[in-house]
XYZ file of N, CA and C in Angstrom:
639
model
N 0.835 -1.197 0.000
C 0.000 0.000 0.000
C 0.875 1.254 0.000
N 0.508 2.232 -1.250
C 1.345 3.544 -1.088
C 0.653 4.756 -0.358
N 1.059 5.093 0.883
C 0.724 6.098 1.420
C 0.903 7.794 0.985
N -0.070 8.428 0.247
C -0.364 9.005 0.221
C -0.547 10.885 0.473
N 0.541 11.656 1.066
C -0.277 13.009 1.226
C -0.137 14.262 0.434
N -1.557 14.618 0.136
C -1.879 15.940 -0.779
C -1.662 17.181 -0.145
N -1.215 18.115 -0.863
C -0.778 19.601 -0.327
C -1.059 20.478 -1.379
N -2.320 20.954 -0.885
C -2.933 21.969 -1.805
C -3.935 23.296 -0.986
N -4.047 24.509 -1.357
C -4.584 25.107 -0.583
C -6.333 24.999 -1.027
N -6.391 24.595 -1.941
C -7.702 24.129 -2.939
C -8.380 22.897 -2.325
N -9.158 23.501 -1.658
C -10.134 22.167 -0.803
C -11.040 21.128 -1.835
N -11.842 21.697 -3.032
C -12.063 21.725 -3.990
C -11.218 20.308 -4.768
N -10.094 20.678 -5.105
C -9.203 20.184 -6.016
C -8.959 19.063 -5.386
N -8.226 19.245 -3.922
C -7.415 18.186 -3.211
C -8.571 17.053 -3.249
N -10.044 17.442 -2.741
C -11.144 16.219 -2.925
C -10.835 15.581 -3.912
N -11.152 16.131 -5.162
C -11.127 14.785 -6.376
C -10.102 14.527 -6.811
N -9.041 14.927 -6.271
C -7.525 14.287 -6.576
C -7.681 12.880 -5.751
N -8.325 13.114 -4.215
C -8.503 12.066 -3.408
C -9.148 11.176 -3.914
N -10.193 11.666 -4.147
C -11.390 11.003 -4.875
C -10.669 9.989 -6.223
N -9.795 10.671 -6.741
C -9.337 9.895 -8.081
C -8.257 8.908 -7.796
N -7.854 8.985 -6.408
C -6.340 8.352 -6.529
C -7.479 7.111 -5.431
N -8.458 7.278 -4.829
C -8.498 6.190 -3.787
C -9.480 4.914 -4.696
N -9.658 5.216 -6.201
C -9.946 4.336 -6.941
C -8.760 3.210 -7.324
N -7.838 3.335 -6.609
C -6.339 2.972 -6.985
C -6.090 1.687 -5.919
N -7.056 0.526 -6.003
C -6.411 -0.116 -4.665
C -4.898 -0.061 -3.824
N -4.120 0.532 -4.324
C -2.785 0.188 -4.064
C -2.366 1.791 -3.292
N -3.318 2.602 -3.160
C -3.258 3.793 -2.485
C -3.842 4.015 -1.652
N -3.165 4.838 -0.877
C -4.134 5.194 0.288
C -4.182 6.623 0.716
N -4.615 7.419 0.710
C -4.627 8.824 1.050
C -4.447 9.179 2.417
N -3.438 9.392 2.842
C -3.090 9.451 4.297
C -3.881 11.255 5.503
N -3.484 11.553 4.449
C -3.774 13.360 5.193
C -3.719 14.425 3.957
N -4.198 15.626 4.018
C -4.662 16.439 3.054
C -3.819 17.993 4.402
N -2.861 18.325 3.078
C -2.268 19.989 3.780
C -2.792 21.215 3.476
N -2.510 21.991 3.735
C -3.401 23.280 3.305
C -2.256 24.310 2.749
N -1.323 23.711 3.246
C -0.042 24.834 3.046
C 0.787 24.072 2.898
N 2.522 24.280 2.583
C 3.574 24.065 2.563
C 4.058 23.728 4.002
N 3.728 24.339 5.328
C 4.209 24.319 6.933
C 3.623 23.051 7.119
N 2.437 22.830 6.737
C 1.361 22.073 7.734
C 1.759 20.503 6.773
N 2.277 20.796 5.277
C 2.638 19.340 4.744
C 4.050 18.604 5.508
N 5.007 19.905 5.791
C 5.930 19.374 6.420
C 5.979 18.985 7.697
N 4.853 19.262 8.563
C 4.280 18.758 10.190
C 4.038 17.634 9.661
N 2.652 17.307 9.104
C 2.377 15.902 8.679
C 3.130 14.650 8.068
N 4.175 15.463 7.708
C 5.035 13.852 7.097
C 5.776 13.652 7.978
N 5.950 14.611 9.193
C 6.722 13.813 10.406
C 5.676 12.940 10.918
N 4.640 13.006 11.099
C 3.327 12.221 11.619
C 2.934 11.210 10.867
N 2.437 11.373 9.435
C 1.799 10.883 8.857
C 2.682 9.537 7.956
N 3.924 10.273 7.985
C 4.931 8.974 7.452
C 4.970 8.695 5.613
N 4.315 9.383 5.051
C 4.073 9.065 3.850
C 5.037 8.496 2.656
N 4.614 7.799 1.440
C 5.577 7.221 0.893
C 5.867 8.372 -0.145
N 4.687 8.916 -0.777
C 3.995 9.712 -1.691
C 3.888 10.851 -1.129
N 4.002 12.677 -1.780
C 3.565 13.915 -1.239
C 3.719 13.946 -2.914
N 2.146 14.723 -2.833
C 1.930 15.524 -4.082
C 1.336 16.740 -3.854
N 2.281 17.538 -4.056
C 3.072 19.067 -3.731
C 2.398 19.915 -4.676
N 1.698 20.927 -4.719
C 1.043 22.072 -5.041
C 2.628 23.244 -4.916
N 2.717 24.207 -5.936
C 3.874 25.122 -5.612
C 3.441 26.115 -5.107
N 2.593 27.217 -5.850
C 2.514 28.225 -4.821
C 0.717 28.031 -4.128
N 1.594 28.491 -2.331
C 0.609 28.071 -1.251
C 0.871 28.854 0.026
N 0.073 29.435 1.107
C 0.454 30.432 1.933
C 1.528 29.406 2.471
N 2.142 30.711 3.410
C 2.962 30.255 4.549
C 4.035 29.678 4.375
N 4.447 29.048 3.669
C 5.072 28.269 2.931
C 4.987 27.632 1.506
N 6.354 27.871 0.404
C 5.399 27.248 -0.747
C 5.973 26.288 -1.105
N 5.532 25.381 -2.395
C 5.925 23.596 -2.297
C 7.085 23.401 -2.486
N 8.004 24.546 -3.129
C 8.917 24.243 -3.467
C 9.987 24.193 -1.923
N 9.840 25.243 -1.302
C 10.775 25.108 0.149
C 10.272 23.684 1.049
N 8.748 23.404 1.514
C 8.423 22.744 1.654
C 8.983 21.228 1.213
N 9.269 21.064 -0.263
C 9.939 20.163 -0.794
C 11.124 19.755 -0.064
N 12.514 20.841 -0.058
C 13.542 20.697 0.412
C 13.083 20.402 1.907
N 12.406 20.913 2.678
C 12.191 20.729 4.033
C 11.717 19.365 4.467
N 10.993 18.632 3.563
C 10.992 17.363 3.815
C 11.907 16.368 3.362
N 12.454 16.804 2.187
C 13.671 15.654 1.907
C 14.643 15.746 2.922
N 14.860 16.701 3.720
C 15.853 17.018 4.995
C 15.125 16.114 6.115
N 14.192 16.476 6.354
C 13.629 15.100 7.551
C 14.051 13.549 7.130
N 13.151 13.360 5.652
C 13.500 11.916 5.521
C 13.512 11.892 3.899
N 14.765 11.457 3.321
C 14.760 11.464 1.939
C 14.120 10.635 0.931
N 13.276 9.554 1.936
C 12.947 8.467 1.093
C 11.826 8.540 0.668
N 11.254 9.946 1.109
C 9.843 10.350 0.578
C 9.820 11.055 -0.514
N 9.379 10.146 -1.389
C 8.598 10.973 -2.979
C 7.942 11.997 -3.505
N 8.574 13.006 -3.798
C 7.408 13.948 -3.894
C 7.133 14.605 -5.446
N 6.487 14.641 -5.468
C 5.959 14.872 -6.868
C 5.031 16.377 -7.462
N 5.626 17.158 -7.679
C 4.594 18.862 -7.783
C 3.743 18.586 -8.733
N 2.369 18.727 -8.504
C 1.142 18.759 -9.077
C 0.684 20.446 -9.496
N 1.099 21.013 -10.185
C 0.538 22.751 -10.119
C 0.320 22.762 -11.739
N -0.218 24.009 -11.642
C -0.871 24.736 -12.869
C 0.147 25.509 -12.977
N 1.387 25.512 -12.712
C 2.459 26.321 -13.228
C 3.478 26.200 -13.930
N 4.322 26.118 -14.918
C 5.157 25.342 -16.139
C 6.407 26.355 -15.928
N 6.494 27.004 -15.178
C 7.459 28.524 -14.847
C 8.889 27.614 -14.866
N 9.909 27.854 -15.975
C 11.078 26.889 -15.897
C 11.566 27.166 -14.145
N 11.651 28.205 -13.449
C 12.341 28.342 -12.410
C 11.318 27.458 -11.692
N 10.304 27.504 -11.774
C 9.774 26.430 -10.556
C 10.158 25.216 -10.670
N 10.573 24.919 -11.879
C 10.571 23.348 -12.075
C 11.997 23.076 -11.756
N 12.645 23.588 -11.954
C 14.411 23.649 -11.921
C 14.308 23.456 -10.196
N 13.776 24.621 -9.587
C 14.051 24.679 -8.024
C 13.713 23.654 -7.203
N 12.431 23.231 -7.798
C 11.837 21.822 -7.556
C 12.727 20.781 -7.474
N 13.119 20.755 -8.703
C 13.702 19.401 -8.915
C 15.134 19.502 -8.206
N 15.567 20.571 -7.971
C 16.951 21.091 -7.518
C 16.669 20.959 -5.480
N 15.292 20.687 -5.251
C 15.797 20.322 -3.594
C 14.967 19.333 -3.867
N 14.738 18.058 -4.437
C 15.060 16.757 -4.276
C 13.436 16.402 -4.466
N 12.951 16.909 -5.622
C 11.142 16.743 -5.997
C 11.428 15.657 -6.971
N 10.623 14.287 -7.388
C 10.978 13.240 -7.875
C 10.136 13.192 -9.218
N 9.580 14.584 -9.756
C 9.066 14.550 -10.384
C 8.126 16.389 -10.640
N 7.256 16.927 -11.502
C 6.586 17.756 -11.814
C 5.683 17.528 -13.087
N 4.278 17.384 -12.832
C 2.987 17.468 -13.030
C 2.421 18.602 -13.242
N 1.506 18.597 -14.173
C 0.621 19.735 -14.166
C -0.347 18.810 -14.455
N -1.885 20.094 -13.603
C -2.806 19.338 -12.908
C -3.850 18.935 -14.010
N -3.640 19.582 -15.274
C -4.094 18.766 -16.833
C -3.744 17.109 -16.824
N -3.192 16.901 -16.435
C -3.532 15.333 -16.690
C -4.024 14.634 -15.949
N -4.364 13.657 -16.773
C -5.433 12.490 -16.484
C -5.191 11.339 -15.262
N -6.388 10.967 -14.974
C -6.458 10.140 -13.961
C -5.574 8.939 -13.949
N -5.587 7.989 -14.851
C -4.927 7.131 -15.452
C -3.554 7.229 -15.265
N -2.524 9.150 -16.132
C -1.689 9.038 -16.277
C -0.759 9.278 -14.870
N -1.886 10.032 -14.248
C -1.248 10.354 -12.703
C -1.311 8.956 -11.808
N -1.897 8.347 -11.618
C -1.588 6.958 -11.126
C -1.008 6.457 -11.403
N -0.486 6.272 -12.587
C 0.558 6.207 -13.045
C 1.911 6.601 -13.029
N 1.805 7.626 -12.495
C 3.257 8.330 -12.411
C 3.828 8.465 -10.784
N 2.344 8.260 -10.130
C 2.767 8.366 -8.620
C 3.547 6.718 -8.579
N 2.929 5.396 -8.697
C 3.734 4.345 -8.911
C 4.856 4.494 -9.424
N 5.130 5.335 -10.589
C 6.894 5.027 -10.886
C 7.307 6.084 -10.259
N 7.165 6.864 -9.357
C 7.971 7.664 -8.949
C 8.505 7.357 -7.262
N 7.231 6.376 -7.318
C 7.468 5.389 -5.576
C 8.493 4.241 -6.046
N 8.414 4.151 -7.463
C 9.869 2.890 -7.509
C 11.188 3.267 -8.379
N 11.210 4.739 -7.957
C 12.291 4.944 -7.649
C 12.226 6.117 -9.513
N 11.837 6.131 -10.112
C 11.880 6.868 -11.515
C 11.413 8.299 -11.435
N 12.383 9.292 -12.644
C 11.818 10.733 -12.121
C 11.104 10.683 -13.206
N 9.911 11.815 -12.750
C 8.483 11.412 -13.307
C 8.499 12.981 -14.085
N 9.256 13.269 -15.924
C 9.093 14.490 -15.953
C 8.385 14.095 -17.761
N 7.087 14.889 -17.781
C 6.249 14.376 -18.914
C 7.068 15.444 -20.264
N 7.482 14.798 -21.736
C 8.055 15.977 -22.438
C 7.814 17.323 -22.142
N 6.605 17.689 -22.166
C 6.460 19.446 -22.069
C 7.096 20.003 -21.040
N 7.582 19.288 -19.665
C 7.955 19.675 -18.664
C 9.836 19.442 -19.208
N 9.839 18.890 -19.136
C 11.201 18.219 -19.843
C 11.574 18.979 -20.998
N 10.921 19.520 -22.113
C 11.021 20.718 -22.759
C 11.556 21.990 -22.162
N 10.532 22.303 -21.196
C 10.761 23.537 -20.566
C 12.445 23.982 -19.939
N 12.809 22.343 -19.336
C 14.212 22.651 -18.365
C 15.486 21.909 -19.396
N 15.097 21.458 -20.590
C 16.091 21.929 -21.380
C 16.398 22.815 -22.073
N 15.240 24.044 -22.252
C 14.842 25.434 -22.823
C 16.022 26.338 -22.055
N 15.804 25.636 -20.543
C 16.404 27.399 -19.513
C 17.502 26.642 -19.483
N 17.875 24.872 -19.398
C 19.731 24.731 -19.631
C 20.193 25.093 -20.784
N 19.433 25.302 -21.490
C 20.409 25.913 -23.010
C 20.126 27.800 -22.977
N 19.935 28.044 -21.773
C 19.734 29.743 -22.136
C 21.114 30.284 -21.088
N 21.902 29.425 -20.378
C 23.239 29.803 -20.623
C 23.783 30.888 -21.195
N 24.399 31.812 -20.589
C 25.056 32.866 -21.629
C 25.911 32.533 -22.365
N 26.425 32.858 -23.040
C 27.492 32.480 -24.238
C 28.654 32.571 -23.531
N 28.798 33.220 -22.950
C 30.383 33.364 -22.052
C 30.787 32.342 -21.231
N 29.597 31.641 -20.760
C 30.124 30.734 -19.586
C 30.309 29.014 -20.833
N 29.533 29.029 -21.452
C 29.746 27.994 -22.865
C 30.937 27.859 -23.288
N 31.239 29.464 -23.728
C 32.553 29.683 -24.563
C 33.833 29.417 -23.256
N 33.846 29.833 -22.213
C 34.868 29.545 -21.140
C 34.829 28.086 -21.308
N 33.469 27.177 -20.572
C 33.913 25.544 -20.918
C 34.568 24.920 -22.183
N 34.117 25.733 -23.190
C 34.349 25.119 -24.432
C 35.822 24.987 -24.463
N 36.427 26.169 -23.822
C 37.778 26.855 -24.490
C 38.564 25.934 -23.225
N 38.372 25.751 -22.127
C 39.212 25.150 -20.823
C 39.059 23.677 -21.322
N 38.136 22.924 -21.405
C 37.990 21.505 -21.545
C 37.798 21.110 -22.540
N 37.659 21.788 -23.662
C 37.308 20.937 -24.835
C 35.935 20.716 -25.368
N 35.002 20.825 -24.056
C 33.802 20.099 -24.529
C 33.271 20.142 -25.791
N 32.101 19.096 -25.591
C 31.299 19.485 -26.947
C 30.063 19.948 -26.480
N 29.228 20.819 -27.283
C 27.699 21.257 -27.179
C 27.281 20.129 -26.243
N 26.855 19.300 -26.316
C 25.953 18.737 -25.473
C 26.741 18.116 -24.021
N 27.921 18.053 -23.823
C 28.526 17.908 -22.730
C 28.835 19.772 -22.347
N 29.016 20.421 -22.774
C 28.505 21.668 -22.010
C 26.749 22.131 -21.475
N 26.169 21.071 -21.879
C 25.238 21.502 -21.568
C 25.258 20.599 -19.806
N 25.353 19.423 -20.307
C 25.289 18.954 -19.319
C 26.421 18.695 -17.809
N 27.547 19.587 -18.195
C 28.465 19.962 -17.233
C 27.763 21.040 -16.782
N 26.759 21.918 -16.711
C 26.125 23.083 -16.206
C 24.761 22.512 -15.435
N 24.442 21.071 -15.741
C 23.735 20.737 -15.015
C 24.044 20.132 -14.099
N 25.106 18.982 -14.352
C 26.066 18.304 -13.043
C 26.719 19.713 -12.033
N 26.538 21.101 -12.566
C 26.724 22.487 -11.564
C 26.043 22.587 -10.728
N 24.546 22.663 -11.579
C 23.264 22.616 -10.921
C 22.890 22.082 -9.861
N 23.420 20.801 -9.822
C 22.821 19.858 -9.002
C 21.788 18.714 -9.492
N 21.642 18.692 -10.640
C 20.938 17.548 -10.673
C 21.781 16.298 -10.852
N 21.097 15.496 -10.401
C 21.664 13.580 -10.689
C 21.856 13.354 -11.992
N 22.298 12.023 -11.898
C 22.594 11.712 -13.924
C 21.160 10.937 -14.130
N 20.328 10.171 -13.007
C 18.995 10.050 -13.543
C 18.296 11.263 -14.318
N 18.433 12.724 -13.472
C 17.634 13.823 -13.811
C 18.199 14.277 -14.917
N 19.420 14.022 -15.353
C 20.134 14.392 -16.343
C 19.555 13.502 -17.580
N 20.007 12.208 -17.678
C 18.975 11.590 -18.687
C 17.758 11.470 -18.677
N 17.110 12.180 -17.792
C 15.738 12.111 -18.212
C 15.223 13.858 -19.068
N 15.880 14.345 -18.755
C 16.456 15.739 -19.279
C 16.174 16.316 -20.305
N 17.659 15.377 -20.843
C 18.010 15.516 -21.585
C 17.677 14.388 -23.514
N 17.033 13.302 -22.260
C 16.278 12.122 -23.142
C 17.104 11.428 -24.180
N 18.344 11.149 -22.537
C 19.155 10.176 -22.854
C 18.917 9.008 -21.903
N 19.634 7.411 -22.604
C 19.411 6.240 -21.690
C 20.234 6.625 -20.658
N 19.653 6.161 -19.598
C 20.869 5.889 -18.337
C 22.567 5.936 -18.488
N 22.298 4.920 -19.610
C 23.785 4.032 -19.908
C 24.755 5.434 -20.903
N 23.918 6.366 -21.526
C 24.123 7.287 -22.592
C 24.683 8.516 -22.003
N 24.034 9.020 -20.909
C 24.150 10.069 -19.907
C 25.484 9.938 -19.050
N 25.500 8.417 -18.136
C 26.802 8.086 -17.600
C 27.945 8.231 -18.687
N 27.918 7.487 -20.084
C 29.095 8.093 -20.445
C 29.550 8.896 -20.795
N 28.388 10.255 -21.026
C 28.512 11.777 -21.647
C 29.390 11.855 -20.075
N 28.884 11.787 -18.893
C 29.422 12.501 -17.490
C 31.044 11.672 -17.608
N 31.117 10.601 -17.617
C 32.502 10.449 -17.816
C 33.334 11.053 -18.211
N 32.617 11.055 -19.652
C 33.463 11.684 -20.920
C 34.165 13.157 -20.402
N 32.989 14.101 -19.685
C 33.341 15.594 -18.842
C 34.361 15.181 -18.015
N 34.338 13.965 -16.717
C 35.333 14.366 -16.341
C 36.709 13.763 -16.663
N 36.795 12.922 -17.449
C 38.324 12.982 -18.394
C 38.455 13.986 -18.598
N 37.768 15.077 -19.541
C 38.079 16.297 -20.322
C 38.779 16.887 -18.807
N 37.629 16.958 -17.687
C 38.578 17.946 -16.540
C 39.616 17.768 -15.928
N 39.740 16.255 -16.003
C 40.698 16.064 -14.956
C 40.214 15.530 -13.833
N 39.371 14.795 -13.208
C 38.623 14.343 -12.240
C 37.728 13.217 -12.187
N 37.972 12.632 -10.793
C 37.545 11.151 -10.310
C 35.930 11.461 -10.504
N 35.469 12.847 -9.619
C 33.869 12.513 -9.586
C 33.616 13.746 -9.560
N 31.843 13.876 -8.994
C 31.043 15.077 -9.311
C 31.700 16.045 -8.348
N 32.192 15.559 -7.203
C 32.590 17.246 -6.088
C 33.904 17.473 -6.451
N 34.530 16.979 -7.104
C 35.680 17.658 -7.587
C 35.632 18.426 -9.501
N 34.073 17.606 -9.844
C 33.856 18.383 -11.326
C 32.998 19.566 -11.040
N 32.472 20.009 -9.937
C 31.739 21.286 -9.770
C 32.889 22.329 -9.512
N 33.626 21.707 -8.482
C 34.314 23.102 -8.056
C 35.407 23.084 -9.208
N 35.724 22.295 -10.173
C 36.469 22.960 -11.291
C 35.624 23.575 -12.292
N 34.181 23.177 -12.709
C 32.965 23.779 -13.336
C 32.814 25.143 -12.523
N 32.633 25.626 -11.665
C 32.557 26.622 -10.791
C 34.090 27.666 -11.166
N 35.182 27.096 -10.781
C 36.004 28.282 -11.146
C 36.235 28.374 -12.470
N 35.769 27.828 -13.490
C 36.028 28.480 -15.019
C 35.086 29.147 -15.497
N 33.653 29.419 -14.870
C 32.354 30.224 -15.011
C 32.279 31.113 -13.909
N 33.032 31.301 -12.946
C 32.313 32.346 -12.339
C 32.578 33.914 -13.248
């Protein structure tokens, strides 16, 4: 059984989200938040496997909320459900440890769907969303491109994705991204750090870091 909790300030909405997900034998709807504060009280309580995160919400919004619960316990899933496509929301999201971003246009079917693969472990980002945050990694200024290009060699698409291994995202979030295989992504990240000079990611940021600042 996947436990369940909604965080929405929309009393309205959060019902037939409930309503739609408890057709799901394999779910269970644990507790319903009103805010960003009151989702992060409840998952100390409520324990959940699942949080499907609304972004903007008083008091707190989903995106801090987000980071604030992956800091309690990381093994909780959370997934942003909003009517908002704003590349910075989705970036920030996914940048304190959201396992996924939804908009609340889709279907019953596909969201049950996505809450299951995102409880076994897969980031849950549908093309248009996935569009969007390869839109703002390629809006890069030219200067910080042309610096990687000129220090390491890279190529276009390993500069793109040495600015995301900056970022902070994983090489899952990276091939899913970028809408490469697993196996495709690991060897683009290799490939970067031969070019730099380096064993792994905390020694390829802070050399990514001093050739862009």
């Amino acid at each position: 059984m996947i436990k369940i909790l909604l965080a929405d300030d929309q009393t309205i909405l959060t019902e037939g989200i409930k309503s739609v997900l408890e057709t799901c034998p394999d779910f269970k709807v644990v507790g319903i938040a009103q805010d960003g504060a009151e989702a992060v009280k409840l998952c100390e309580s409520l324990k959940p496997d699942v949080v499907l995160m609304d972004i903007r919400m008083p008091n707190m919004n989903g995106v801090v909320a987000t980071k604030r619960i992956k800091e309690i316990d990381d093994r909780v899933k959370i997934i942003v459900l909003t009517t908002f496509d704003d590349s910075d929301y989705i970036l920030s999201a996914i940048n304190n440890g959201a396992s996924g971003y939804l908009l609340k246009d889709i279907g019953s079917t596909a969201l049950i769907d996505s809450i299951k693969n995102a409880y076994a472990g897969d980031t849950i980002l549908p093309s248009k969303i996935a569009k969007k945050i390869t839109d703002a990694a390629m809006m890069v200024s030219s200067d910080k491109e042309i610096k990687l290009k000129k220090a390491f060699n890279l190529s276009d698409r390993e500069v793109e994705i040495a600015l995301m291994i900056n970022d902070g995202f994983t090489n899952r979030q990276i091939a899913s991204v970028m809408q490469l295989s697993d196996g495709t992504a690991r060897n683009y990240i290799s490939s970067i750090y031969s070019k730099l000079g380096v064993d792994g990611r905390p020694a390829a940021v802070e050399k990514i870091k001093s050739k862009i600042r």
